[in-house]
Amino acid sequence: MLELKNVHKSFGRNEVLKGVDISVEKGDVVVILGPSGSGKTTLLRSINFLEKADKGTIVFGDIEAKLENASKHDIRAIRKKSAFVFQNYNLFHNRTALQNVTEGLIVARKVPKAEAVEKARKALDKVGLSDRYDYYPSQLSGGQQQRVGIARAIAVNPDVILFDEPTSALDPELIGEVLNVMKELAKEGTTMIVVTHEMTFAQEVANKVIFMDGGVVVEEGPPGEIFTRPKEERTKQFLRRIINDFDYVI
């Protein structure tokens, strides 16, 4: 359904992505792991052109485009097929939860207002915020704000949802409510690419884990293999450092 080929990206002299290839099938939950600076978020943002890659190809359904010079038409089409959930929520502070969800539907996708409101309510209901339609972000916890962000993504009915460390800005006690919503989406067959350090989520929910370091894919495979029988020494080092009770066989 979605494929990235030979993706390169530099910021000045810092080469962040060094020829990355990934492929995602419909219904996949792909978790991208790696240390800070490994290129995970840059790769994710390159998919819907929040970052413009220097080189590479994207194939998304019936669209194939060069990342460095994709047409405005192709960029719009790819963005319509995807939705992004940001690390720091990216909500409009002067809009209610309902308005934050309807905004993109009405402005970017030209959905009639009544239809947009209906879609927004259904999406907020789905993430457990049926009693928070008229609340502003300042009246919501971090976990609730992130769930509004997820509702905003759900409402556009995308082919894939891109999650950029969706729990990293949350207090520990709020992480579970966001992960539970994501788990329910996975059960329903939602295609997701998730940059995260939540190892339990990766083990329980993902069907593919990608480990990146230094701007390249070091290793990828099913979580059962990556977490129990990693082949690469760099993967083993990372997992030892992240998971205190790491007990894979090596």
Tab-separated table of N, CA, C and O in Angstrom, residues 37 64 82 114 125 164-165 173 179 186 216 220 230 233-234 245:
chain	number	residue	atom	x	y	z
A	37	GLY	N	17.887	11.057	17.266
A	37	GLY	CA	18.776	11.426	16.169
A	37	GLY	C	18.955	10.372	15.109
A	37	GLY	O	19.742	10.554	14.173
A	64	GLU	N	2.758	7.440	-7.512
A	64	GLU	CA	4.212	7.281	-7.404
A	64	GLU	C	4.844	8.634	-7.674
A	64	GLU	O	4.541	9.279	-8.685
A	82	SER	N	-3.430	10.313	4.131
A	82	SER	CA	-2.732	10.112	5.402
A	82	SER	C	-3.190	11.137	6.428
A	82	SER	O	-3.770	12.167	6.096
A	114	ALA	N	-22.219	20.651	8.396
A	114	ALA	CA	-23.058	19.703	9.134
A	114	ALA	C	-22.458	18.302	9.097
A	114	ALA	O	-22.439	17.586	10.104
A	125	ASP	N	-16.258	10.568	20.012
A	125	ASP	CA	-16.889	9.471	20.749
A	125	ASP	C	-15.959	8.253	20.763
A	125	ASP	O	-15.818	7.573	21.792
A	164	ASP	N	3.790	10.373	15.637
A	164	ASP	CA	5.148	10.777	15.985
A	164	ASP	C	5.289	10.865	17.503
A	164	ASP	O	4.938	11.867	18.117
A	165	GLU	N	5.791	9.792	18.112
A	165	GLU	CA	5.980	9.724	19.567
A	165	GLU	C	4.766	10.297	20.304
A	165	GLU	O	4.880	11.277	21.063
A	173	GLU	N	1.050	8.719	34.030
A	173	GLU	CA	-0.271	8.159	34.321
A	173	GLU	C	-1.265	8.390	33.180
A	173	GLU	O	-2.353	7.809	33.176
A	179	LEU	N	-2.525	5.023	24.587
A	179	LEU	CA	-2.161	3.729	24.006
A	179	LEU	C	-3.387	2.822	23.847
A	179	LEU	O	-3.483	2.065	22.875
A	186	ALA	N	-5.883	-0.409	16.155
A	186	ALA	CA	-5.165	-1.535	15.550
A	186	ALA	C	-6.073	-2.754	15.414
A	186	ALA	O	-6.059	-3.441	14.385
A	216	VAL	N	19.833	4.934	8.984
A	216	VAL	CA	19.580	3.743	8.173
A	216	VAL	C	18.707	2.758	8.956
A	216	VAL	O	18.619	2.833	10.183
A	220	GLU	N	14.780	-5.093	10.703
A	220	GLU	CA	13.325	-5.060	10.763
A	220	GLU	C	12.781	-6.479	10.742
A	220	GLU	O	13.438	-7.409	10.271
A	230	PRO	N	17.069	-10.755	18.072
A	230	PRO	CA	17.641	-9.731	17.185
A	230	PRO	C	18.953	-10.222	16.583
A	230	PRO	O	19.758	-10.843	17.263
A	233	GLU	N	23.991	-6.611	16.382
A	233	GLU	CA	24.513	-6.237	17.696
A	233	GLU	C	23.996	-4.871	18.126
A	233	GLU	O	23.714	-4.647	19.311
A	234	ARG	N	23.859	-3.939	17.172
A	234	ARG	CA	23.375	-2.601	17.527
A	234	ARG	C	21.943	-2.674	18.061
A	234	ARG	O	21.589	-1.937	18.990
A	245	ASP	N	14.363	-5.416	31.966
A	245	ASP	CA	14.222	-6.852	32.171
A	245	ASP	C	14.280	-7.602	30.858
A	245	ASP	O	13.654	-8.637	30.676
